[in-house]
Structures are given as structure tokens and as C-alpha cells.
Amino acid sequence: MSQRDILLSIRDLRVAFRLEDGGRFEALKGINLDIPSNSTVALVGESGSGKSVTSMAIMRLLSDYGCEVDSASQILFEGRDLLRMPLAEMRKLRGHDITMIFQEPMSSLNPVFTVGDQIAETLMIHEGVGRAAAWQRAIELLQEVGLPEPEKRVRAYPHQLSGGQQQRVMIAIAIACNPKLLIADEPTTALDVTIQKQILELLANLQKKHGMSVLFITHDLGVVGEFADEVIVMRHGEIREQGPAQQVFEHPHDSYTKALIACRPKLDHRPQRLAVIEDFLKPEPYVPPTDRQRGYAQDDKIILDVQGLCVNFDVRAGLFRKRKFEAVKNVSFQLAHGRTLGIVGESGSGKTTVGLTLMRLRTAAAGKALFEGQDILAMDDKAFRPYKRRIQIIFQNPYASLNPRFTVSSILTEPMKLHGIGANAQEREAKARDLLNKVGLPAKTMEKYPHEFSGGQRQRIAIARCLALQPEILICDESVSALDVSVQAQVLNLLQDLQDEFKLSYLFISHDLAVVKHISDQVMVMNKGEVVEQANADDIYRAPGNDYTRRLLSSIPRGWTPSAELAGLPI
């Protein structure tokens, strides 16, 4: 490839962070990569691989305090070294020629300014246009990124938009000045499968329309398979493999790349255990396990019978008026003992509301929830107290669901103490250590605080906390959606092991249909608060009977076709 075809070139990029104990952590260990003009390059790897550090280095957003960039490193943009460019010149470049979409739009958008103000600000700073012209251009950009009613939405505040709409606003800001390079850092991680597909298609179309280059950062190889031209796989600050997307997907050379591909649950396989990274780093070749059979059986004991569940919310309809919003409409289902019922649907479909209502964290307007024949929704608080132990919930965000002021020991033993489990503190401590062992964490974890753990480790602690009360039903509310695919595989394997050992019953709530297919015996599809389809997992994926279900299934990324080399792997 000729030099003029290269838009950005990174040479021997080394970045280290100074630690509190005086040591150094090497985040990037001499990486080399090229981003051609008018192309999409995917940078793939787990958390901690160095993907985001690479993007922050390109944007010169790494703090000078505590961060060291090697003096021999180069980041050449159209021949100019960004690392040695005067800061004033870099500021002009940043936001105009090089722009970035961050992972969490709600944290990136200013909550006190309308989205129109935030788009217009970019245009006024970098293009020098007046406010009226910038405001009109903001409306045009919102229309270009597919936001409905752009004339109305331009005056909206970020909190008035959904997650997908907020991400479209971030894209509008990023393309406002027709950049040459757009960096997208995990822009679809927390989005529904249908919204994810829309954002990916939007980015692909904008890339072709504007002729820009896109550096797409993600932990999920499957997401980028449909539109990336080249793929770069990173691990521990090093590049493990890179090449054309089709070559990397069909003929991966590195064991780590093969592991990333195999970790993701697939629709045509349901192995007894998902592959994890360590399976491919062993000297002996990985042998895929046999498939697990799923589905409800005629003689299954029903542990939870939900009948005609309705949940309403009060929504403000004016200064002094409120109206009823039907979040859940006449939902009925049965959960069998030792089985998993998957609940899928887009954001706003009512999935989470169903789970929270069963925990009595939301109030039902109508309906019953019979737990072994007893209606837990009709009980008073005193009568429901014993059932709090028997029904537990694992929340989506492990960073928010654990008390940051408590050690792991306190997090695990406090619920035992409240529910009278264990004769004394020593017995509860011993049980807590045993639970940590079951979820794959060492005993020394006990005296640490939540901030000292990764997301996957925190989710394991949250699972251990639920198990401390010896529940019979676990509600998993998007409990693996924010995790790397490799960590996700570990947590899914753990949940399956616990179900096999303790015969737990799961309500598994997720927008990821491949994950739901892997772990569920039966699947219930929700749309706008209603159940549109319900059947055994294999049946619903093989022959969906509802148009909405078919649309969800069609949105699952299917970026490549396995080659003969990988035909035996669960991909």
C-alpha cells in the first residue's frame, strides 16, 4: 500500500502509567498499525487490552500526570506527528479532522444543554459559522443520522432521548465537520440488538457517503464482521493478529483470536460449556463439548406461575396532570423448577419491569404471581419476608449494585445475618469463603472493596451474594450484557454450573438473543409491554411465529461464515 493511501500510521507506540507504589504499568507495548483512507478498521480485544488507550493517545487525551508516552513513539496523521504537534494546533485538528464517539453517550453529552446547542457549538468553533446557520445545520445533521422529528429533537435535552437516540446525537456531533477519521469507542455495547444494527448500518453508510476512515473499537468480533475492512486483535497491550476482516474471521492464526471467536454464543450450537480464553492457550488442542438439550418437559414442576400481570406508571402530561402508562400488559408465563425462562425484547418492552415487580420493587396494578401456589404479589410485607430469601436478583450493572463502602466479607455476610442464616459470625464468614470458591474467587477477596475488581469479578461477587440466601429462583437482569465476550462466557458457564448443582430456576432477561438461546429452555418475547410469542428455545429460533421475533432474529450480527478450519468449533 502506498504511503499516500495511509491516513494514520502508528509506529512503536508505548504508553505506561505510573502506579501509586512507584511502579509502572505498560498499557501499550510498542504497537504498530495503519488506518488507510476511506476504510473501516476494527480494533478488537478484551477490557485492559489497550484499545481505548490507543484511541486516547491518537486524540492526545491521555493525562500528562501519571501517564508516560515513549519519546520514540509516533502517531502520523497525513504525515504530521500528533504527539509532537503544538497543543493549539492539535485542538484545531481534534473535533474537525479527527473526531470520537465515546461508549456512554449520557456521560459524554452535557445534561444542561440541548442537543442542538451541543451540535451547533462544534460547528461554531471549528467552522466559524454563525449561530443561526449552525442551528440549521444541526437540524440537517440530526436528520442525516436518522433521528425522528429533527426540528423537535434539536431542542431536547439528553435525558429526554433514549440510549440509541443519544448515540445518534453523538454521531451527529462527530460528523458535523466532515472529519477524515472517526474513532468509535464501543458505541453499541449497551444497546439492544435492533438498535445496535441500526447504529452499525448508520456508521457504515456515513463512512461511504463522506469517504472518511473509521476506527471501530469493540470487544466483540461478531459485531464488526459485517462492515470492517480490516481487523486488528489486541491483548495485554500488544497486537496479536491483524489483516483483512474475511481472512481474520475465516482463517485466524493466533490462538487468542480463535478464542474470541469461539467464546461468543452462537445460534446453531449450544455446547455444554462455552469456550473461554484459557481453553485455547493450553498446549493441547481445544475439543468442543457436546451440545446440551434444552426445553420444558411435560413432567416439569412449575415453581412460579404468573397470571395476567399488569404494571402502570404515572407519566407527567402537563404541569398539573398525569397519565397512566401501561408498562406491562396482561403478561402470563410459567417457570419450571431447575429450568431457565429467557425474556427478550428491546428497551422499553417491559422485561425489567416484570423482574422488578416479582421482587416487589414495582407495584402490580393487576395479576397474580403464584410461588408454589402462594400469591407473592398479594402478601403484606411481613408475609413476603421469607420469600425475599427464596427469590433473588442479579442486576445489570455490577459497578452500581455493590456497596462501595463494604468489603466483600460484609457484602456476603450482611444478608445472611438479616435472614438468620448461620449460627454466628464465624459460621457466616466460613460460608462466605465457600461461596467465593464456588464462583471462582480466592479467599483473599474477602477483605477487598468492590472498586478493586474488574466487571466480571464484581458480577461473580453479586452472584455469590444471591447464593448466600440459598434462593430457589434467580432473576438475571441483563447480568452479562456489559461484559467482554470472554468474561461473559465465564459467567454463563458459572450460572449453568450453579443451576446443575442446586437446581436453581432462572428468569434470564436480556436483549442478546444468542445468549438467551444458549442458556434458556423456554423463551418469551416481549414488545411494548406485551408477550408476542412464547415457546421452547429451539422452536422459537427455528421457526419464529411473530414478525417482531423475526425482526429481532434478523438483527443478530452474523458477520462471517466459518471455514473448514473452524468447522468443529462452536462458532
mmCIF file of C-alpha atoms in Angstrom, residues 310-556:
data_model
loop_
_atom_site.group_PDB
_atom_site.id
_atom_site.type_symbol
_atom_site.label_atom_id
_atom_site.label_comp_id
_atom_site.label_asym_id
_atom_site.label_seq_id
_atom_site.Cartn_x
_atom_site.Cartn_y
_atom_site.Cartn_z
ATOM 1 C CA CYS A 310 -50.155 -5.579 34.660
ATOM 2 C CA VAL A 311 -47.927 -2.696 35.769
ATOM 3 C CA ASN A 312 -48.688 1.004 35.274
ATOM 4 C CA PHE A 313 -46.508 4.093 35.656
ATOM 5 C CA ASP A 314 -47.595 7.674 36.222
ATOM 6 C CA VAL A 315 -46.248 9.895 33.434
ATOM 7 C CA ARG A 316 -46.425 13.680 33.591
ATOM 8 C CA ALA A 317 -48.696 15.023 30.836
ATOM 9 C CA GLY A 318 -48.527 18.709 31.744
ATOM 10 C CA LEU A 319 -47.780 20.993 34.641
ATOM 11 C CA PHE A 320 -50.538 19.593 36.864
ATOM 12 C CA ARG A 321 -51.697 16.476 35.003
ATOM 13 C CA LYS A 322 -50.505 12.894 34.941
ATOM 14 C CA ARG A 323 -51.497 9.966 32.777
ATOM 15 C CA LYS A 324 -51.191 6.209 33.158
ATOM 16 C CA PHE A 325 -48.566 4.434 31.075
ATOM 17 C CA GLU A 326 -49.067 0.674 30.734
ATOM 18 C CA ALA A 327 -45.563 -0.733 31.088
ATOM 19 C CA VAL A 328 -46.686 -4.388 31.363
ATOM 20 C CA LYS A 329 -49.955 -5.570 29.837
ATOM 21 C CA ASN A 330 -51.541 -8.870 30.853
ATOM 22 C CA VAL A 331 -48.316 -10.918 30.952
ATOM 23 C CA SER A 332 -48.605 -14.620 31.821
ATOM 24 C CA PHE A 333 -45.923 -17.312 31.967
ATOM 25 C CA GLN A 334 -44.704 -20.310 33.957
ATOM 26 C CA LEU A 335 -41.211 -21.021 35.267
ATOM 27 C CA ALA A 336 -40.323 -24.675 35.802
ATOM 28 C CA HIS A 337 -38.142 -25.960 38.656
ATOM 29 C CA GLY A 338 -34.484 -26.167 37.612
ATOM 30 C CA ARG A 339 -35.179 -24.560 34.221
ATOM 31 C CA THR A 340 -34.448 -21.218 32.573
ATOM 32 C CA LEU A 341 -37.031 -18.918 31.022
ATOM 33 C CA GLY A 342 -35.431 -16.289 28.782
ATOM 34 C CA ILE A 343 -37.234 -12.967 28.400
ATOM 35 C CA VAL A 344 -36.152 -10.946 25.357
ATOM 36 C CA GLY A 345 -37.181 -7.673 23.785
ATOM 37 C CA GLU A 346 -35.970 -4.166 23.094
ATOM 38 C CA SER A 347 -35.543 -1.447 25.730
ATOM 39 C CA GLY A 348 -38.962 -0.364 26.926
ATOM 40 C CA SER A 349 -40.568 -3.727 26.194
ATOM 41 C CA GLY A 350 -41.256 -4.349 29.900
ATOM 42 C CA LYS A 351 -38.677 -7.090 30.559
ATOM 43 C CA THR A 352 -37.006 -5.498 33.543
ATOM 44 C CA THR A 353 -40.318 -4.239 34.944
ATOM 45 C CA VAL A 354 -41.573 -7.841 35.093
ATOM 46 C CA GLY A 355 -38.494 -8.896 37.068
ATOM 47 C CA LEU A 356 -38.638 -5.945 39.462
ATOM 48 C CA THR A 357 -42.367 -6.487 40.054
ATOM 49 C CA LEU A 358 -41.765 -10.114 41.020
ATOM 50 C CA MET A 359 -39.217 -8.806 43.541
ATOM 51 C CA ARG A 360 -41.892 -6.333 44.720
ATOM 52 C CA LEU A 361 -39.644 -3.429 43.767
ATOM 53 C CA ARG A 362 -42.504 -2.300 41.490
ATOM 54 C CA THR A 363 -46.219 -2.407 42.320
ATOM 55 C CA ALA A 364 -48.514 -4.541 40.172
ATOM 56 C CA ALA A 365 -51.773 -2.965 39.008
ATOM 57 C CA ALA A 366 -53.331 -6.393 38.436
ATOM 58 C CA GLY A 367 -52.470 -10.068 38.170
ATOM 59 C CA LYS A 368 -51.014 -12.847 40.274
ATOM 60 C CA ALA A 369 -47.585 -14.392 40.813
ATOM 61 C CA LEU A 370 -48.029 -17.819 42.399
ATOM 62 C CA PHE A 371 -44.865 -19.115 44.055
ATOM 63 C CA GLU A 372 -45.667 -22.753 44.855
ATOM 64 C CA GLY A 373 -49.318 -21.761 44.979
ATOM 65 C CA GLN A 374 -48.938 -18.613 47.122
ATOM 66 C CA ASP A 375 -49.581 -15.198 45.508
ATOM 67 C CA ILE A 376 -46.477 -13.213 46.459
ATOM 68 C CA LEU A 377 -47.935 -10.005 44.985
ATOM 69 C CA ALA A 378 -50.947 -10.041 47.319
ATOM 70 C CA MET A 379 -48.999 -10.645 50.538
ATOM 71 C CA ASP A 380 -48.238 -7.941 53.070
ATOM 72 C CA ASP A 381 -44.580 -7.136 53.765
ATOM 73 C CA LYS A 382 -44.372 -9.414 56.797
ATOM 74 C CA ALA A 383 -45.753 -12.421 54.927
ATOM 75 C CA PHE A 384 -43.434 -11.736 51.963
ATOM 76 C CA ARG A 385 -40.288 -11.538 54.070
ATOM 77 C CA PRO A 386 -39.476 -15.297 53.911
ATOM 78 C CA TYR A 387 -39.863 -15.152 50.114
ATOM 79 C CA LYS A 388 -37.210 -12.410 49.806
ATOM 80 C CA ARG A 389 -34.656 -15.075 50.563
ATOM 81 C CA ARG A 390 -36.109 -17.512 48.031
ATOM 82 C CA ILE A 391 -36.197 -15.047 45.112
ATOM 83 C CA GLN A 392 -33.049 -13.067 44.343
ATOM 84 C CA ILE A 393 -31.987 -10.754 41.538
ATOM 85 C CA ILE A 394 -28.665 -10.105 39.784
ATOM 86 C CA PHE A 395 -28.679 -6.588 38.368
ATOM 87 C CA GLN A 396 -27.162 -5.481 35.079
ATOM 88 C CA ASN A 397 -24.524 -3.125 36.404
ATOM 89 C CA PRO A 398 -22.107 -4.754 38.881
ATOM 90 C CA TYR A 399 -20.470 -1.356 39.431
ATOM 91 C CA ALA A 400 -23.696 0.098 40.871
ATOM 92 C CA SER A 401 -25.202 -2.931 42.631
ATOM 93 C CA LEU A 402 -22.417 -3.426 45.220
ATOM 94 C CA ASN A 403 -21.990 -1.030 48.158
ATOM 95 C CA PRO A 404 -18.608 0.687 47.617
ATOM 96 C CA ARG A 405 -18.155 1.190 51.383
ATOM 97 C CA PHE A 406 -18.484 -2.518 52.206
ATOM 98 C CA THR A 407 -15.795 -5.165 51.939
ATOM 99 C CA VAL A 408 -16.725 -8.352 50.107
ATOM 100 C CA SER A 409 -16.996 -10.018 53.512
ATOM 101 C CA SER A 410 -19.665 -7.522 54.613
ATOM 102 C CA ILE A 411 -21.465 -7.721 51.260
ATOM 103 C CA LEU A 412 -21.846 -11.505 51.611
ATOM 104 C CA THR A 413 -22.463 -11.849 55.344
ATOM 105 C CA GLU A 414 -24.911 -8.958 55.883
ATOM 106 C CA PRO A 415 -27.841 -10.629 54.038
ATOM 107 C CA MET A 416 -27.126 -13.889 55.899
ATOM 108 C CA LYS A 417 -27.307 -12.038 59.198
ATOM 109 C CA LEU A 418 -30.572 -10.284 58.241
ATOM 110 C CA HIS A 419 -32.244 -13.575 57.306
ATOM 111 C CA GLY A 420 -30.893 -15.603 60.215
ATOM 112 C CA ILE A 421 -28.549 -17.809 58.196
ATOM 113 C CA GLY A 422 -25.586 -19.098 60.188
ATOM 114 C CA ALA A 423 -25.347 -19.538 63.943
ATOM 115 C CA ASN A 424 -22.639 -16.897 64.431
ATOM 116 C CA ALA A 425 -20.243 -14.565 62.606
ATOM 117 C CA GLN A 426 -17.579 -17.268 62.210
ATOM 118 C CA GLU A 427 -20.032 -19.636 60.525
ATOM 119 C CA ARG A 428 -21.206 -16.887 58.164
ATOM 120 C CA GLU A 429 -17.603 -15.985 57.295
ATOM 121 C CA ALA A 430 -16.855 -19.629 56.502
ATOM 122 C CA LYS A 431 -19.944 -19.835 54.298
ATOM 123 C CA ALA A 432 -18.903 -16.622 52.506
ATOM 124 C CA ARG A 433 -15.472 -18.099 51.729
ATOM 125 C CA ASP A 434 -17.131 -21.234 50.394
ATOM 126 C CA LEU A 435 -19.380 -19.125 48.153
ATOM 127 C CA LEU A 436 -16.408 -17.206 46.770
ATOM 128 C CA ASN A 437 -14.751 -20.506 45.976
ATOM 129 C CA LYS A 438 -17.888 -21.631 44.107
ATOM 130 C CA VAL A 439 -17.874 -18.509 41.926
ATOM 131 C CA GLY A 440 -14.157 -18.842 41.222
ATOM 132 C CA LEU A 441 -12.689 -16.150 43.510
ATOM 133 C CA PRO A 442 -9.888 -16.691 46.062
ATOM 134 C CA ALA A 443 -10.436 -16.355 49.826
ATOM 135 C CA LYS A 444 -8.221 -13.231 49.967
ATOM 136 C CA THR A 445 -11.031 -11.469 48.081
ATOM 137 C CA MET A 446 -12.922 -11.218 51.392
ATOM 138 C CA GLU A 447 -11.178 -8.099 52.701
ATOM 139 C CA LYS A 448 -11.176 -6.123 49.445
ATOM 140 C CA TYR A 449 -13.623 -3.459 48.261
ATOM 141 C CA PRO A 450 -15.674 -3.514 45.005
ATOM 142 C CA HIS A 451 -13.504 -0.899 43.252
ATOM 143 C CA GLU A 452 -10.564 -3.319 43.414
ATOM 144 C CA PHE A 453 -12.230 -5.769 40.997
ATOM 145 C CA SER A 454 -12.987 -5.978 37.297
ATOM 146 C CA GLY A 455 -16.563 -6.009 35.998
ATOM 147 C CA GLY A 456 -16.609 -9.792 35.635
ATOM 148 C CA GLN A 457 -15.273 -10.282 39.152
ATOM 149 C CA ARG A 458 -17.871 -7.892 40.568
ATOM 150 C CA GLN A 459 -20.621 -9.827 38.830
ATOM 151 C CA ARG A 460 -19.301 -13.013 40.440
ATOM 152 C CA ILE A 461 -19.481 -11.299 43.840
ATOM 153 C CA ALA A 462 -23.071 -10.253 43.085
ATOM 154 C CA ILE A 463 -23.900 -13.874 42.223
ATOM 155 C CA ALA A 464 -22.251 -15.071 45.446
ATOM 156 C CA ARG A 465 -24.352 -12.556 47.407
ATOM 157 C CA CYS A 466 -27.520 -14.015 45.892
ATOM 158 C CA LEU A 467 -26.391 -17.576 46.649
ATOM 159 C CA ALA A 468 -25.734 -16.624 50.283
ATOM 160 C CA LEU A 469 -29.503 -16.731 50.868
ATOM 161 C CA GLN A 470 -29.911 -20.153 49.229
ATOM 162 C CA PRO A 471 -32.527 -18.922 46.709
ATOM 163 C CA GLU A 472 -34.703 -21.106 44.530
ATOM 164 C CA ILE A 473 -35.298 -18.507 41.813
ATOM 165 C CA LEU A 474 -32.663 -16.159 40.380
ATOM 166 C CA ILE A 475 -33.727 -13.215 38.214
ATOM 167 C CA CYS A 476 -30.791 -12.303 35.949
ATOM 168 C CA ASP A 477 -31.491 -8.809 34.620
ATOM 169 C CA GLU A 478 -29.072 -8.162 31.737
ATOM 170 C CA SER A 479 -26.425 -9.600 34.046
ATOM 171 C CA VAL A 480 -23.862 -10.318 31.298
ATOM 172 C CA SER A 481 -24.677 -7.611 28.730
ATOM 173 C CA ALA A 482 -21.909 -5.201 29.786
ATOM 174 C CA LEU A 483 -19.168 -7.857 29.983
ATOM 175 C CA ASP A 484 -16.475 -8.813 27.494
ATOM 176 C CA VAL A 485 -17.391 -11.878 25.456
ATOM 177 C CA SER A 486 -14.740 -13.959 27.225
ATOM 178 C CA VAL A 487 -15.870 -12.853 30.713
ATOM 179 C CA GLN A 488 -19.483 -13.285 29.587
ATOM 180 C CA ALA A 489 -18.699 -16.901 28.688
ATOM 181 C CA GLN A 490 -17.200 -17.487 32.139
ATOM 182 C CA VAL A 491 -20.257 -16.045 33.916
ATOM 183 C CA LEU A 492 -22.679 -18.031 31.716
ATOM 184 C CA ASN A 493 -20.728 -21.212 32.471
ATOM 185 C CA LEU A 494 -20.854 -20.362 36.171
ATOM 186 C CA LEU A 495 -24.624 -19.809 36.083
ATOM 187 C CA GLN A 496 -25.063 -23.137 34.316
ATOM 188 C CA ASP A 497 -22.850 -24.957 36.842
ATOM 189 C CA LEU A 498 -24.836 -23.475 39.733
ATOM 190 C CA GLN A 499 -28.116 -24.473 38.125
ATOM 191 C CA ASP A 500 -26.858 -28.027 37.605
ATOM 192 C CA GLU A 501 -25.671 -28.250 41.226
ATOM 193 C CA PHE A 502 -28.509 -26.521 43.081
ATOM 194 C CA LYS A 503 -31.414 -26.963 40.608
ATOM 195 C CA LEU A 504 -31.961 -23.213 40.543
ATOM 196 C CA SER A 505 -34.684 -21.711 38.356
ATOM 197 C CA TYR A 506 -33.676 -18.686 36.274
ATOM 198 C CA LEU A 507 -35.591 -15.799 34.763
ATOM 199 C CA PHE A 508 -32.939 -14.639 32.302
ATOM 200 C CA ILE A 509 -33.677 -11.146 30.979
ATOM 201 C CA SER A 510 -31.600 -9.971 28.021
ATOM 202 C CA HIS A 511 -31.652 -8.213 24.667
ATOM 203 C CA ASP A 512 -28.923 -10.541 23.352
ATOM 204 C CA LEU A 513 -30.737 -13.332 21.536
ATOM 205 C CA ALA A 514 -27.657 -15.506 21.079
ATOM 206 C CA VAL A 515 -27.024 -15.517 24.842
ATOM 207 C CA VAL A 516 -30.694 -16.256 25.570
ATOM 208 C CA LYS A 517 -30.698 -19.129 23.074
ATOM 209 C CA HIS A 518 -27.633 -20.624 24.753
ATOM 210 C CA ILE A 519 -28.925 -20.626 28.326
ATOM 211 C CA SER A 520 -32.740 -20.828 28.043
ATOM 212 C CA ASP A 521 -35.108 -23.767 27.994
ATOM 213 C CA GLN A 522 -38.048 -21.600 27.015
ATOM 214 C CA VAL A 523 -38.113 -18.086 25.548
ATOM 215 C CA MET A 524 -40.718 -15.353 25.983
ATOM 216 C CA VAL A 525 -40.604 -12.414 23.558
ATOM 217 C CA MET A 526 -41.967 -9.064 24.757
ATOM 218 C CA ASN A 527 -42.822 -5.937 22.773
ATOM 219 C CA LYS A 528 -44.362 -2.745 24.191
ATOM 220 C CA GLY A 529 -45.320 -4.440 27.437
ATOM 221 C CA GLU A 530 -46.982 -7.477 25.862
ATOM 222 C CA VAL A 531 -45.958 -11.078 25.264
ATOM 223 C CA VAL A 532 -45.929 -11.608 21.500
ATOM 224 C CA GLU A 533 -44.522 -15.142 21.450
ATOM 225 C CA GLN A 534 -43.534 -17.898 23.863
ATOM 226 C CA ALA A 535 -42.157 -21.382 23.148
ATOM 227 C CA ASN A 536 -39.260 -23.761 23.773
ATOM 228 C CA ALA A 537 -35.952 -22.115 22.833
ATOM 229 C CA ASP A 538 -35.133 -24.329 19.840
ATOM 230 C CA ASP A 539 -38.640 -23.971 18.385
ATOM 231 C CA ILE A 540 -38.768 -20.198 18.623
ATOM 232 C CA TYR A 541 -35.385 -19.759 16.968
ATOM 233 C CA ARG A 542 -36.013 -22.393 14.316
ATOM 234 C CA ALA A 543 -39.450 -21.148 13.273
ATOM 235 C CA PRO A 544 -40.457 -17.802 14.856
ATOM 236 C CA GLY A 545 -44.171 -17.228 14.513
ATOM 237 C CA ASN A 546 -44.270 -13.457 15.032
ATOM 238 C CA ASP A 547 -42.976 -10.678 12.778
ATOM 239 C CA TYR A 548 -41.393 -8.878 15.729
ATOM 240 C CA THR A 549 -39.472 -12.024 16.730
ATOM 241 C CA ARG A 550 -38.273 -12.428 13.151
ATOM 242 C CA ARG A 551 -37.067 -8.818 13.158
ATOM 243 C CA LEU A 552 -35.126 -9.396 16.375
ATOM 244 C CA LEU A 553 -33.503 -12.528 14.965
ATOM 245 C CA SER A 554 -32.573 -10.779 11.721
ATOM 246 C CA SER A 555 -30.700 -8.124 13.728
ATOM 247 C CA ILE A 556 -28.205 -10.573 15.258
#
